[in-house]
Amino acid sequence: MVKVVVTGAGGFAGRELVKALASEGHSVTAVVRRPAETATPGVTNALVAEIDGTTDWSPILADADVVVHAAARAHVLRPEAGEDERVLRTNVDGTRRLAADCAATNVRTLVFLSSIAVYDPGCGIKSALKESDPLNPATVYGRSKKTGEALVGEFARLPGRAAISLRPPLIYGAGAPGNWGRLEKLARLPVPLPFGAIRNRRSMLGLANLADAVCAVLRSHVAGNVPSGAYNLADGDIVSLGEIIAALRDGSGRAGQQIAVAPAILAAAFKVIGKSAEFEKFAGDLTVDAGAFTRTFGWTPPNATLDGIRAAARASG
């Protein structure tokens, strides 16, 4: 049994991580902003109102072996003034303080949930995204994750410590925020949708697969062998937008026809309504090579992408 602290435990990814780690028999402390955010049997809640450079983690980390840092500020669809500063305060200052407090305790392994947003936006389109590709994030969120990786990397340089940064693409699952939630709503419309001709190539990561991968890191911790570094993480499948829509409709019980409209026509239509970026997020190509993680940790994604999407749609109701 490992004593694990999970930050962001009330969030989309954090809730699933807490459940998976607890089911593996670990002693889990879930860091939440409100007491009602987790209700997993046997899990201890720890309240932290805000995560920034002033957060004192010492009492929570006193007996911890592993910390999984899933807390972050992201998925703000309509940001207000000062949002960039809030992202940096939480994702950079908060991570810096957490890594420093981990270094001052007996924490041995720090797992950081990063993102493929750390890469140059042109990577992963013509060839699968690799860890050796250039880090040139185009957004404040991506820059905050790049800095966060560097901060946890400093922790890994201490004797007897290890740090893993996981770089997932879009994470799907029941209740997923942001653009995935919008796509789910679109797929539930009781009308034919015009995406039948889109056969792009897209890597994604199921929430359940993410949790299973973190459990694999914990197994390496127990074995005393955690190879520090940054790793891409993705499902083993590559899917198209047309397949994603079909799986969402199938899972939600709304199986319906898709019209085969030429991708160029759709791209032009979305450009007219000012939604080119949203269209590209799903209709463009972006593939991820997660081979380094799978080889290093002996991990295979337990769920196929389309099966996971159907399950997420069923769970969403």
PDB file of C-alpha atoms in Angstrom:
ATOM      1  CA  MET A   1       0.000   0.000   0.000  1.00  0.00           C
ATOM      2  CA  VAL A   2       1.269   3.436  -0.969  1.00  0.00           C
ATOM      3  CA  LYS A   3       0.150   6.685   0.655  1.00  0.00           C
ATOM      4  CA  VAL A   4      -0.906   8.917  -2.234  1.00  0.00           C
ATOM      5  CA  VAL A   5      -2.006  12.543  -2.319  1.00  0.00           C
ATOM      6  CA  VAL A   6      -4.083  13.571  -5.352  1.00  0.00           C
ATOM      7  CA  THR A   7      -4.494  17.290  -6.011  1.00  0.00           C
ATOM      8  CA  GLY A   8      -7.462  18.496  -8.044  1.00  0.00           C
ATOM      9  CA  ALA A   9      -9.390  15.492  -6.734  1.00  0.00           C
ATOM     10  CA  GLY A  10     -12.727  17.234  -7.242  1.00  0.00           C
ATOM     11  CA  GLY A  11     -12.081  17.781 -10.939  1.00  0.00           C
ATOM     12  CA  PHE A  12     -12.835  15.733 -14.045  1.00  0.00           C
ATOM     13  CA  ALA A  13      -9.556  13.786 -14.051  1.00  0.00           C
ATOM     14  CA  GLY A  14      -8.919  13.899 -10.307  1.00  0.00           C
ATOM     15  CA  ARG A  15     -12.127  12.103  -9.339  1.00  0.00           C
ATOM     16  CA  GLU A  16     -11.294   9.152 -11.584  1.00  0.00           C
ATOM     17  CA  LEU A  17      -7.704   9.035 -10.380  1.00  0.00           C
ATOM     18  CA  VAL A  18      -8.846   8.872  -6.752  1.00  0.00           C
ATOM     19  CA  LYS A  19     -11.231   5.991  -7.467  1.00  0.00           C
ATOM     20  CA  ALA A  20      -8.664   4.020  -9.455  1.00  0.00           C
ATOM     21  CA  LEU A  21      -5.878   4.434  -6.896  1.00  0.00           C
ATOM     22  CA  ALA A  22      -8.187   3.530  -4.018  1.00  0.00           C
ATOM     23  CA  SER A  23      -9.373   0.435  -5.892  1.00  0.00           C
ATOM     24  CA  GLU A  24      -5.723  -0.670  -6.195  1.00  0.00           C
ATOM     25  CA  GLY A  25      -5.496  -0.672  -2.399  1.00  0.00           C
ATOM     26  CA  HIS A  26      -3.563   2.557  -1.929  1.00  0.00           C
ATOM     27  CA  SER A  27      -4.220   4.963   0.931  1.00  0.00           C
ATOM     28  CA  VAL A  28      -5.493   8.067  -0.847  1.00  0.00           C
ATOM     29  CA  THR A  29      -5.805  11.647   0.359  1.00  0.00           C
ATOM     30  CA  ALA A  30      -7.983  13.672  -2.010  1.00  0.00           C
ATOM     31  CA  VAL A  31      -7.220  17.396  -2.098  1.00  0.00           C
ATOM     32  CA  VAL A  32     -10.502  19.201  -2.772  1.00  0.00           C
ATOM     33  CA  ARG A  33     -11.895  22.714  -2.555  1.00  0.00           C
ATOM     34  CA  ARG A  34     -15.189  21.617  -0.989  1.00  0.00           C
ATOM     35  CA  PRO A  35     -15.921  18.626   1.294  1.00  0.00           C
ATOM     36  CA  ALA A  36     -18.623  17.200  -0.984  1.00  0.00           C
ATOM     37  CA  GLU A  37     -16.367  16.937  -4.040  1.00  0.00           C
ATOM     38  CA  THR A  38     -15.367  13.314  -3.398  1.00  0.00           C
ATOM     39  CA  ALA A  39     -17.299  10.494  -1.806  1.00  0.00           C
ATOM     40  CA  THR A  40     -15.066   7.486  -2.456  1.00  0.00           C
ATOM     41  CA  PRO A  41     -15.153   5.023   0.455  1.00  0.00           C
ATOM     42  CA  GLY A  42     -11.915   4.887   2.408  1.00  0.00           C
ATOM     43  CA  VAL A  43     -10.558   8.116   0.916  1.00  0.00           C
ATOM     44  CA  THR A  44      -9.544  11.003   3.165  1.00  0.00           C
ATOM     45  CA  ASN A  45     -10.375  14.530   2.054  1.00  0.00           C
ATOM     46  CA  ALA A  46      -8.031  17.466   2.582  1.00  0.00           C
ATOM     47  CA  LEU A  47      -9.376  20.965   1.990  1.00  0.00           C
ATOM     48  CA  VAL A  48      -7.307  23.505   0.061  1.00  0.00           C
ATOM     49  CA  ALA A  49      -9.251  26.596  -0.975  1.00  0.00           C
ATOM     50  CA  GLU A  50      -6.750  27.988  -3.474  1.00  0.00           C
ATOM     51  CA  ILE A  51      -3.623  26.610  -5.103  1.00  0.00           C
ATOM     52  CA  ASP A  52      -0.912  29.214  -5.630  1.00  0.00           C
ATOM     53  CA  GLY A  53       2.513  30.171  -4.331  1.00  0.00           C
ATOM     54  CA  THR A  54       1.251  30.641  -0.787  1.00  0.00           C
ATOM     55  CA  THR A  55      -0.374  27.230  -0.311  1.00  0.00           C
ATOM     56  CA  ASP A  56       1.123  25.336   2.616  1.00  0.00           C
ATOM     57  CA  TRP A  57       1.175  21.652   1.650  1.00  0.00           C
ATOM     58  CA  SER A  58       3.260  20.463   4.611  1.00  0.00           C
ATOM     59  CA  PRO A  59       0.427  19.064   6.780  1.00  0.00           C
ATOM     60  CA  ILE A  60      -1.068  17.145   3.846  1.00  0.00           C
ATOM     61  CA  LEU A  61       2.263  15.740   2.656  1.00  0.00           C
ATOM     62  CA  ALA A  62       3.577  14.720   6.078  1.00  0.00           C
ATOM     63  CA  ASP A  63       3.119  10.965   5.554  1.00  0.00           C
ATOM     64  CA  ALA A  64       2.819  10.825   1.752  1.00  0.00           C
ATOM     65  CA  ASP A  65       4.910   8.576  -0.485  1.00  0.00           C
ATOM     66  CA  VAL A  66       3.543   9.763  -3.842  1.00  0.00           C
ATOM     67  CA  VAL A  67       1.846  12.936  -5.042  1.00  0.00           C
ATOM     68  CA  VAL A  68      -0.276  13.042  -8.206  1.00  0.00           C
ATOM     69  CA  HIS A  69      -0.649  16.687  -9.201  1.00  0.00           C
ATOM     70  CA  ALA A  70      -3.805  16.904 -11.331  1.00  0.00           C
ATOM     71  CA  ALA A  71      -4.950  20.352 -10.198  1.00  0.00           C
ATOM     72  CA  ALA A  72      -4.766  23.035 -12.873  1.00  0.00           C
ATOM     73  CA  ARG A  73      -6.665  25.963 -14.255  1.00  0.00           C
ATOM     74  CA  ALA A  74      -7.961  25.178 -17.747  1.00  0.00           C
ATOM     75  CA  HIS A  75     -11.106  24.773 -19.859  1.00  0.00           C
ATOM     76  CA  VAL A  76     -12.325  28.340 -19.403  1.00  0.00           C
ATOM     77  CA  LEU A  77     -14.448  28.750 -22.532  1.00  0.00           C
ATOM     78  CA  ARG A  78     -15.261  32.420 -21.906  1.00  0.00           C
ATOM     79  CA  PRO A  79     -12.263  33.847 -20.027  1.00  0.00           C
ATOM     80  CA  GLU A  80     -12.587  37.157 -18.236  1.00  0.00           C
ATOM     81  CA  ALA A  81      -9.964  39.845 -17.769  1.00  0.00           C
ATOM     82  CA  GLY A  82      -6.993  38.602 -15.763  1.00  0.00           C
ATOM     83  CA  GLU A  83      -7.446  34.949 -16.761  1.00  0.00           C
ATOM     84  CA  ASP A  84      -3.831  34.591 -17.909  1.00  0.00           C
ATOM     85  CA  GLU A  85      -2.605  35.721 -14.505  1.00  0.00           C
ATOM     86  CA  ARG A  86      -4.926  33.233 -12.791  1.00  0.00           C
ATOM     87  CA  VAL A  87      -3.606  30.403 -14.980  1.00  0.00           C
ATOM     88  CA  LEU A  88       0.000  31.262 -14.111  1.00  0.00           C
ATOM     89  CA  ARG A  89      -0.782  31.678 -10.412  1.00  0.00           C
ATOM     90  CA  THR A  90      -2.360  28.232 -10.169  1.00  0.00           C
ATOM     91  CA  ASN A  91      -0.377  26.239 -12.712  1.00  0.00           C
ATOM     92  CA  VAL A  92       3.080  27.729 -12.199  1.00  0.00           C
ATOM     93  CA  ASP A  93       3.236  29.305  -8.725  1.00  0.00           C
ATOM     94  CA  GLY A  94       1.117  26.517  -7.261  1.00  0.00           C
ATOM     95  CA  THR A  95       3.254  23.790  -8.842  1.00  0.00           C
ATOM     96  CA  ARG A  96       6.468  25.485  -7.712  1.00  0.00           C
ATOM     97  CA  ARG A  97       5.261  25.575  -4.110  1.00  0.00           C
ATOM     98  CA  LEU A  98       4.010  21.985  -4.225  1.00  0.00           C
ATOM     99  CA  ALA A  99       7.313  20.691  -5.629  1.00  0.00           C
ATOM    100  CA  ALA A 100       9.245  22.602  -2.958  1.00  0.00           C
ATOM    101  CA  ASP A 101       7.068  21.236  -0.168  1.00  0.00           C
ATOM    102  CA  CYS A 102       7.413  17.708  -1.580  1.00  0.00           C
ATOM    103  CA  ALA A 103      11.192  18.144  -1.485  1.00  0.00           C
ATOM    104  CA  ALA A 104      10.991  19.086   2.190  1.00  0.00           C
ATOM    105  CA  THR A 105       9.066  15.898   3.117  1.00  0.00           C
ATOM    106  CA  ASN A 106       9.434  12.162   2.478  1.00  0.00           C
ATOM    107  CA  VAL A 107       7.583  12.216  -0.853  1.00  0.00           C
ATOM    108  CA  ARG A 108       9.521  10.015  -3.244  1.00  0.00           C
ATOM    109  CA  THR A 109       7.538  10.227  -6.495  1.00  0.00           C
ATOM    110  CA  LEU A 110       5.768  13.237  -8.021  1.00  0.00           C
ATOM    111  CA  VAL A 111       3.416  12.637 -10.956  1.00  0.00           C
ATOM    112  CA  PHE A 112       2.471  15.770 -12.898  1.00  0.00           C
ATOM    113  CA  LEU A 113      -0.485  15.869 -15.287  1.00  0.00           C
ATOM    114  CA  SER A 114       0.844  17.992 -18.146  1.00  0.00           C
ATOM    115  CA  SER A 115      -0.481  18.270 -21.723  1.00  0.00           C
ATOM    116  CA  ILE A 116       0.547  18.031 -25.369  1.00  0.00           C
ATOM    117  CA  ALA A 117      -0.098  21.792 -25.333  1.00  0.00           C
ATOM    118  CA  VAL A 118       3.596  22.082 -24.412  1.00  0.00           C
ATOM    119  CA  TYR A 119       4.561  21.239 -28.011  1.00  0.00           C
ATOM    120  CA  ASP A 120       4.778  23.457 -31.057  1.00  0.00           C
ATOM    121  CA  PRO A 121       1.275  23.511 -32.623  1.00  0.00           C
ATOM    122  CA  GLY A 122       2.675  22.157 -35.896  1.00  0.00           C
ATOM    123  CA  CYS A 123       3.821  18.898 -34.311  1.00  0.00           C
ATOM    124  CA  GLY A 124       1.687  15.769 -34.498  1.00  0.00           C
ATOM    125  CA  ILE A 125       0.049  16.687 -37.787  1.00  0.00           C
ATOM    126  CA  LYS A 126       2.261  15.143 -40.481  1.00  0.00           C
ATOM    127  CA  SER A 127       3.835  12.558 -38.182  1.00  0.00           C
ATOM    128  CA  ALA A 128       3.065  11.202 -34.726  1.00  0.00           C
ATOM    129  CA  LEU A 129       3.988  13.522 -31.877  1.00  0.00           C
ATOM    130  CA  LYS A 130       7.159  12.393 -30.077  1.00  0.00           C
ATOM    131  CA  GLU A 131       8.836  13.549 -26.874  1.00  0.00           C
ATOM    132  CA  SER A 132      11.757  14.778 -28.975  1.00  0.00           C
ATOM    133  CA  ASP A 133       9.566  17.273 -30.852  1.00  0.00           C
ATOM    134  CA  PRO A 134      10.141  20.969 -30.057  1.00  0.00           C
ATOM    135  CA  LEU A 135       8.445  22.513 -27.035  1.00  0.00           C
ATOM    136  CA  ASN A 136       6.995  25.790 -28.253  1.00  0.00           C
ATOM    137  CA  PRO A 137       3.555  26.219 -26.651  1.00  0.00           C
ATOM    138  CA  ALA A 138       1.178  28.653 -28.306  1.00  0.00           C
ATOM    139  CA  THR A 139      -1.037  29.362 -25.292  1.00  0.00           C
ATOM    140  CA  VAL A 140      -0.605  30.560 -21.726  1.00  0.00           C
ATOM    141  CA  TYR A 141      -1.946  27.205 -20.564  1.00  0.00           C
ATOM    142  CA  GLY A 142       0.690  25.364 -22.624  1.00  0.00           C
ATOM    143  CA  ARG A 143       3.451  27.626 -21.331  1.00  0.00           C
ATOM    144  CA  SER A 144       2.295  27.060 -17.765  1.00  0.00           C
ATOM    145  CA  LYS A 145       2.494  23.299 -18.269  1.00  0.00           C
ATOM    146  CA  LYS A 146       5.948  23.550 -19.818  1.00  0.00           C
ATOM    147  CA  THR A 147       7.150  25.513 -16.788  1.00  0.00           C
ATOM    148  CA  GLY A 148       5.415  23.050 -14.462  1.00  0.00           C
ATOM    149  CA  GLU A 149       7.327  20.180 -16.063  1.00  0.00           C
ATOM    150  CA  ALA A 150      10.605  22.005 -15.435  1.00  0.00           C
ATOM    151  CA  LEU A 151       9.658  22.567 -11.791  1.00  0.00           C
ATOM    152  CA  VAL A 152       8.851  18.914 -11.115  1.00  0.00           C
ATOM    153  CA  GLY A 153      11.993  17.994 -13.044  1.00  0.00           C
ATOM    154  CA  GLU A 154      14.018  19.879 -10.430  1.00  0.00           C
ATOM    155  CA  PHE A 155      12.420  17.667  -7.761  1.00  0.00           C
ATOM    156  CA  ALA A 156      13.620  14.586  -9.682  1.00  0.00           C
ATOM    157  CA  ARG A 157      17.227  15.738  -9.419  1.00  0.00           C
ATOM    158  CA  LEU A 158      17.175  15.299  -5.654  1.00  0.00           C
ATOM    159  CA  PRO A 159      18.654  12.011  -4.344  1.00  0.00           C
ATOM    160  CA  GLY A 160      16.098   9.221  -4.111  1.00  0.00           C
ATOM    161  CA  ARG A 161      13.336  11.211  -5.826  1.00  0.00           C
ATOM    162  CA  ALA A 162      11.498  10.683  -9.125  1.00  0.00           C
ATOM    163  CA  ALA A 163       9.147  12.824 -11.192  1.00  0.00           C
ATOM    164  CA  ILE A 164       6.939  11.881 -14.130  1.00  0.00           C
ATOM    165  CA  SER A 165       5.201  14.379 -16.417  1.00  0.00           C
ATOM    166  CA  LEU A 166       2.358  12.892 -18.470  1.00  0.00           C
ATOM    167  CA  ARG A 167       1.414  14.653 -21.717  1.00  0.00           C
ATOM    168  CA  PRO A 168      -2.055  13.603 -22.866  1.00  0.00           C
ATOM    169  CA  PRO A 169      -4.014  14.866 -25.873  1.00  0.00           C
ATOM    170  CA  LEU A 170      -7.720  15.609 -25.422  1.00  0.00           C
ATOM    171  CA  ILE A 171      -9.098  13.497 -22.556  1.00  0.00           C
ATOM    172  CA  TYR A 172     -12.625  12.189 -23.076  1.00  0.00           C
ATOM    173  CA  GLY A 173     -15.038  10.707 -20.582  1.00  0.00           C
ATOM    174  CA  ALA A 174     -18.415  11.230 -18.965  1.00  0.00           C
ATOM    175  CA  GLY A 175     -18.743  14.834 -17.834  1.00  0.00           C
ATOM    176  CA  ALA A 176     -15.640  16.021 -19.677  1.00  0.00           C
ATOM    177  CA  PRO A 177     -15.413  19.830 -19.783  1.00  0.00           C
ATOM    178  CA  GLY A 178     -14.612  22.181 -22.643  1.00  0.00           C
ATOM    179  CA  ASN A 179     -14.910  21.286 -26.299  1.00  0.00           C
ATOM    180  CA  TRP A 180     -15.569  17.609 -25.632  1.00  0.00           C
ATOM    181  CA  GLY A 181     -18.742  18.508 -23.767  1.00  0.00           C
ATOM    182  CA  ARG A 182     -19.816  20.625 -26.720  1.00  0.00           C
ATOM    183  CA  LEU A 183     -19.180  17.759 -29.109  1.00  0.00           C
ATOM    184  CA  GLU A 184     -21.287  15.427 -26.962  1.00  0.00           C
ATOM    185  CA  LYS A 185     -24.191  17.877 -27.116  1.00  0.00           C
ATOM    186  CA  LEU A 186     -23.809  18.167 -30.879  1.00  0.00           C
ATOM    187  CA  ALA A 187     -23.845  14.385 -31.294  1.00  0.00           C
ATOM    188  CA  ARG A 188     -27.110  14.146 -29.326  1.00  0.00           C
ATOM    189  CA  LEU A 189     -29.021  16.374 -31.739  1.00  0.00           C
ATOM    190  CA  PRO A 190     -31.871  14.397 -33.341  1.00  0.00           C
ATOM    191  CA  VAL A 191     -30.873  15.428 -36.868  1.00  0.00           C
ATOM    192  CA  PRO A 192     -28.403  14.091 -39.452  1.00  0.00           C
ATOM    193  CA  LEU A 193     -24.922  15.552 -38.969  1.00  0.00           C
ATOM    194  CA  PRO A 194     -22.583  16.489 -41.843  1.00  0.00           C
ATOM    195  CA  PHE A 195     -19.396  14.716 -40.711  1.00  0.00           C
ATOM    196  CA  GLY A 196     -19.668  11.385 -42.539  1.00  0.00           C
ATOM    197  CA  ALA A 197     -16.913  12.248 -45.029  1.00  0.00           C
ATOM    198  CA  ILE A 198     -14.345  13.359 -42.458  1.00  0.00           C
ATOM    199  CA  ARG A 199     -11.670  10.692 -42.128  1.00  0.00           C
ATOM    200  CA  ASN A 200      -8.990  12.593 -40.280  1.00  0.00           C
ATOM    201  CA  ARG A 201      -6.495  10.946 -37.906  1.00  0.00           C
ATOM    202  CA  ARG A 202      -6.794  11.802 -34.229  1.00  0.00           C
ATOM    203  CA  SER A 203      -5.227  10.460 -31.018  1.00  0.00           C
ATOM    204  CA  MET A 204      -7.164  10.821 -27.791  1.00  0.00           C
ATOM    205  CA  LEU A 205      -7.002   9.526 -24.223  1.00  0.00           C
ATOM    206  CA  GLY A 206      -9.845   7.952 -22.316  1.00  0.00           C
ATOM    207  CA  LEU A 207     -10.234   9.007 -18.698  1.00  0.00           C
ATOM    208  CA  ALA A 208     -10.201   5.384 -17.560  1.00  0.00           C
ATOM    209  CA  ASN A 209      -6.997   4.776 -19.532  1.00  0.00           C
ATOM    210  CA  LEU A 210      -5.382   7.811 -17.903  1.00  0.00           C
ATOM    211  CA  ALA A 211      -6.220   6.460 -14.443  1.00  0.00           C
ATOM    212  CA  ASP A 212      -4.875   3.031 -15.355  1.00  0.00           C
ATOM    213  CA  ALA A 213      -1.610   4.592 -16.585  1.00  0.00           C
ATOM    214  CA  VAL A 214      -1.147   6.460 -13.296  1.00  0.00           C
ATOM    215  CA  CYS A 215      -1.717   3.174 -11.468  1.00  0.00           C
ATOM    216  CA  ALA A 216       1.069   1.696 -13.626  1.00  0.00           C
ATOM    217  CA  VAL A 217       3.407   4.457 -12.414  1.00  0.00           C
ATOM    218  CA  LEU A 218       2.465   3.578  -8.828  1.00  0.00           C
ATOM    219  CA  ARG A 219       3.323  -0.056  -9.492  1.00  0.00           C
ATOM    220  CA  SER A 220       6.768   1.068 -10.659  1.00  0.00           C
ATOM    221  CA  HIS A 221       7.073   3.115  -7.473  1.00  0.00           C
ATOM    222  CA  VAL A 222       6.316   0.045  -5.384  1.00  0.00           C
ATOM    223  CA  ALA A 223       8.960  -1.876  -7.346  1.00  0.00           C
ATOM    224  CA  GLY A 224      11.464   0.885  -6.620  1.00  0.00           C
ATOM    225  CA  ASN A 225      11.957   1.798 -10.270  1.00  0.00           C
ATOM    226  CA  VAL A 226      10.383   5.013 -11.546  1.00  0.00           C
ATOM    227  CA  PRO A 227      12.283   6.349 -14.587  1.00  0.00           C
ATOM    228  CA  SER A 228      11.866  10.120 -14.346  1.00  0.00           C
ATOM    229  CA  GLY A 229      10.954  12.092 -17.442  1.00  0.00           C
ATOM    230  CA  ALA A 230       8.164  13.470 -19.605  1.00  0.00           C
ATOM    231  CA  TYR A 231       6.027  10.958 -21.484  1.00  0.00           C
ATOM    232  CA  ASN A 232       3.303  11.250 -24.083  1.00  0.00           C
ATOM    233  CA  LEU A 233       0.188   9.312 -23.126  1.00  0.00           C
ATOM    234  CA  ALA A 234      -2.646   8.284 -25.456  1.00  0.00           C
ATOM    235  CA  ASP A 235      -5.004   5.460 -26.354  1.00  0.00           C
ATOM    236  CA  GLY A 236      -3.645   2.895 -28.761  1.00  0.00           C
ATOM    237  CA  ASP A 237      -6.125   3.801 -31.505  1.00  0.00           C
ATOM    238  CA  ILE A 238      -6.367   6.581 -34.066  1.00  0.00           C
ATOM    239  CA  VAL A 239      -9.905   7.693 -34.894  1.00  0.00           C
ATOM    240  CA  SER A 240     -11.704  10.144 -37.153  1.00  0.00           C
ATOM    241  CA  LEU A 241     -14.354  12.736 -36.362  1.00  0.00           C
ATOM    242  CA  GLY A 242     -16.930  10.686 -38.238  1.00  0.00           C
ATOM    243  CA  GLU A 243     -16.138   7.651 -36.065  1.00  0.00           C
ATOM    244  CA  ILE A 244     -16.249   9.756 -32.885  1.00  0.00           C
ATOM    245  CA  ILE A 245     -19.702  11.139 -33.728  1.00  0.00           C
ATOM    246  CA  ALA A 246     -20.976   7.656 -34.600  1.00  0.00           C
ATOM    247  CA  ALA A 247     -19.680   6.240 -31.280  1.00  0.00           C
ATOM    248  CA  LEU A 248     -21.215   9.104 -29.280  1.00  0.00           C
ATOM    249  CA  ARG A 249     -24.575   8.602 -30.979  1.00  0.00           C
ATOM    250  CA  ASP A 250     -24.435   4.858 -30.503  1.00  0.00           C
ATOM    251  CA  GLY A 251     -23.579   5.172 -26.817  1.00  0.00           C
ATOM    252  CA  SER A 252     -26.303   7.730 -26.160  1.00  0.00           C
ATOM    253  CA  GLY A 253     -28.963   5.703 -27.965  1.00  0.00           C
ATOM    254  CA  ARG A 254     -29.297   8.292 -30.702  1.00  0.00           C
ATOM    255  CA  ALA A 255     -27.941   6.347 -33.633  1.00  0.00           C
ATOM    256  CA  GLY A 256     -28.537   8.557 -36.645  1.00  0.00           C
ATOM    257  CA  GLN A 257     -27.462   9.195 -40.169  1.00  0.00           C
ATOM    258  CA  GLN A 258     -24.377  11.215 -41.009  1.00  0.00           C
ATOM    259  CA  ILE A 259     -24.306  13.173 -44.246  1.00  0.00           C
ATOM    260  CA  ALA A 260     -21.097  13.034 -46.281  1.00  0.00           C
ATOM    261  CA  VAL A 261     -20.262  16.718 -46.774  1.00  0.00           C
ATOM    262  CA  ALA A 262     -16.828  17.490 -48.217  1.00  0.00           C
ATOM    263  CA  PRO A 263     -14.384  18.576 -45.464  1.00  0.00           C
ATOM    264  CA  ALA A 264     -13.406  21.699 -47.421  1.00  0.00           C
ATOM    265  CA  ILE A 265     -17.022  22.852 -47.515  1.00  0.00           C
ATOM    266  CA  LEU A 266     -17.422  22.246 -43.794  1.00  0.00           C
ATOM    267  CA  ALA A 267     -14.189  24.110 -43.042  1.00  0.00           C
ATOM    268  CA  ALA A 268     -15.419  27.091 -45.052  1.00  0.00           C
ATOM    269  CA  ALA A 269     -18.786  27.049 -43.281  1.00  0.00           C
ATOM    270  CA  PHE A 270     -17.180  26.980 -39.821  1.00  0.00           C
ATOM    271  CA  LYS A 271     -14.871  29.809 -40.863  1.00  0.00           C
ATOM    272  CA  VAL A 272     -17.867  31.954 -41.819  1.00  0.00           C
ATOM    273  CA  ILE A 273     -19.381  31.542 -38.345  1.00  0.00           C
ATOM    274  CA  GLY A 274     -16.033  32.168 -36.643  1.00  0.00           C
ATOM    275  CA  LYS A 275     -15.544  28.586 -35.408  1.00  0.00           C
ATOM    276  CA  SER A 276     -12.512  27.499 -37.418  1.00  0.00           C
ATOM    277  CA  ALA A 277     -10.419  26.718 -34.335  1.00  0.00           C
ATOM    278  CA  GLU A 278     -13.151  24.552 -32.798  1.00  0.00           C
ATOM    279  CA  PHE A 279     -13.611  22.674 -36.085  1.00  0.00           C
ATOM    280  CA  GLU A 280      -9.882  22.029 -36.426  1.00  0.00           C
ATOM    281  CA  LYS A 281      -9.647  20.615 -32.903  1.00  0.00           C
ATOM    282  CA  PHE A 282     -11.680  17.612 -34.030  1.00  0.00           C
ATOM    283  CA  ALA A 283     -11.534  17.575 -37.841  1.00  0.00           C
ATOM    284  CA  GLY A 284      -7.776  18.129 -38.186  1.00  0.00           C
ATOM    285  CA  ASP A 285      -5.011  15.554 -37.841  1.00  0.00           C
ATOM    286  CA  LEU A 286      -3.121  15.162 -34.561  1.00  0.00           C
ATOM    287  CA  THR A 287      -1.545  11.842 -33.655  1.00  0.00           C
ATOM    288  CA  VAL A 288       0.534  10.976 -30.609  1.00  0.00           C
ATOM    289  CA  ASP A 289       3.269   8.380 -30.174  1.00  0.00           C
ATOM    290  CA  ALA A 290       2.957   7.028 -26.628  1.00  0.00           C
ATOM    291  CA  GLY A 291       5.434   4.202 -27.171  1.00  0.00           C
ATOM    292  CA  ALA A 292       7.993   5.500 -24.680  1.00  0.00           C
ATOM    293  CA  PHE A 293       5.520   5.292 -21.806  1.00  0.00           C
ATOM    294  CA  THR A 294       4.091   1.921 -22.814  1.00  0.00           C
ATOM    295  CA  ARG A 295       7.560   0.373 -23.098  1.00  0.00           C
ATOM    296  CA  THR A 296       8.971   1.960 -19.944  1.00  0.00           C
ATOM    297  CA  PHE A 297       6.051   1.074 -17.681  1.00  0.00           C
ATOM    298  CA  GLY A 298       4.894  -2.116 -19.404  1.00  0.00           C
ATOM    299  CA  TRP A 299       1.507  -0.533 -19.963  1.00  0.00           C
ATOM    300  CA  THR A 300      -1.195  -1.230 -22.531  1.00  0.00           C
ATOM    301  CA  PRO A 301      -4.360   0.934 -22.708  1.00  0.00           C
ATOM    302  CA  PRO A 302      -7.130  -1.319 -21.351  1.00  0.00           C
ATOM    303  CA  ASN A 303      -9.910   0.374 -23.342  1.00  0.00           C
ATOM    304  CA  ALA A 304     -10.203   0.925 -27.094  1.00  0.00           C
ATOM    305  CA  THR A 305     -11.039   4.516 -28.017  1.00  0.00           C
ATOM    306  CA  LEU A 306     -14.412   3.985 -29.674  1.00  0.00           C
ATOM    307  CA  ASP A 307     -15.525   1.587 -26.908  1.00  0.00           C
ATOM    308  CA  GLY A 308     -14.499   4.201 -24.348  1.00  0.00           C
ATOM    309  CA  ILE A 309     -16.424   6.928 -26.168  1.00  0.00           C
ATOM    310  CA  ARG A 310     -19.559   4.771 -26.259  1.00  0.00           C
ATOM    311  CA  ALA A 311     -19.211   4.063 -22.539  1.00  0.00           C
ATOM    312  CA  ALA A 312     -18.726   7.772 -21.788  1.00  0.00           C
ATOM    313  CA  ALA A 313     -21.839   8.645 -23.780  1.00  0.00           C
ATOM    314  CA  ARG A 314     -23.890   6.039 -21.903  1.00  0.00           C
ATOM    315  CA  ALA A 315     -22.637   7.329 -18.559  1.00  0.00           C
ATOM    316  CA  SER A 316     -23.457  10.908 -19.504  1.00  0.00           C
ATOM    317  CA  GLY A 317     -27.110   9.925 -19.873  1.00  0.00           C
TER     318      GLY A 317
END
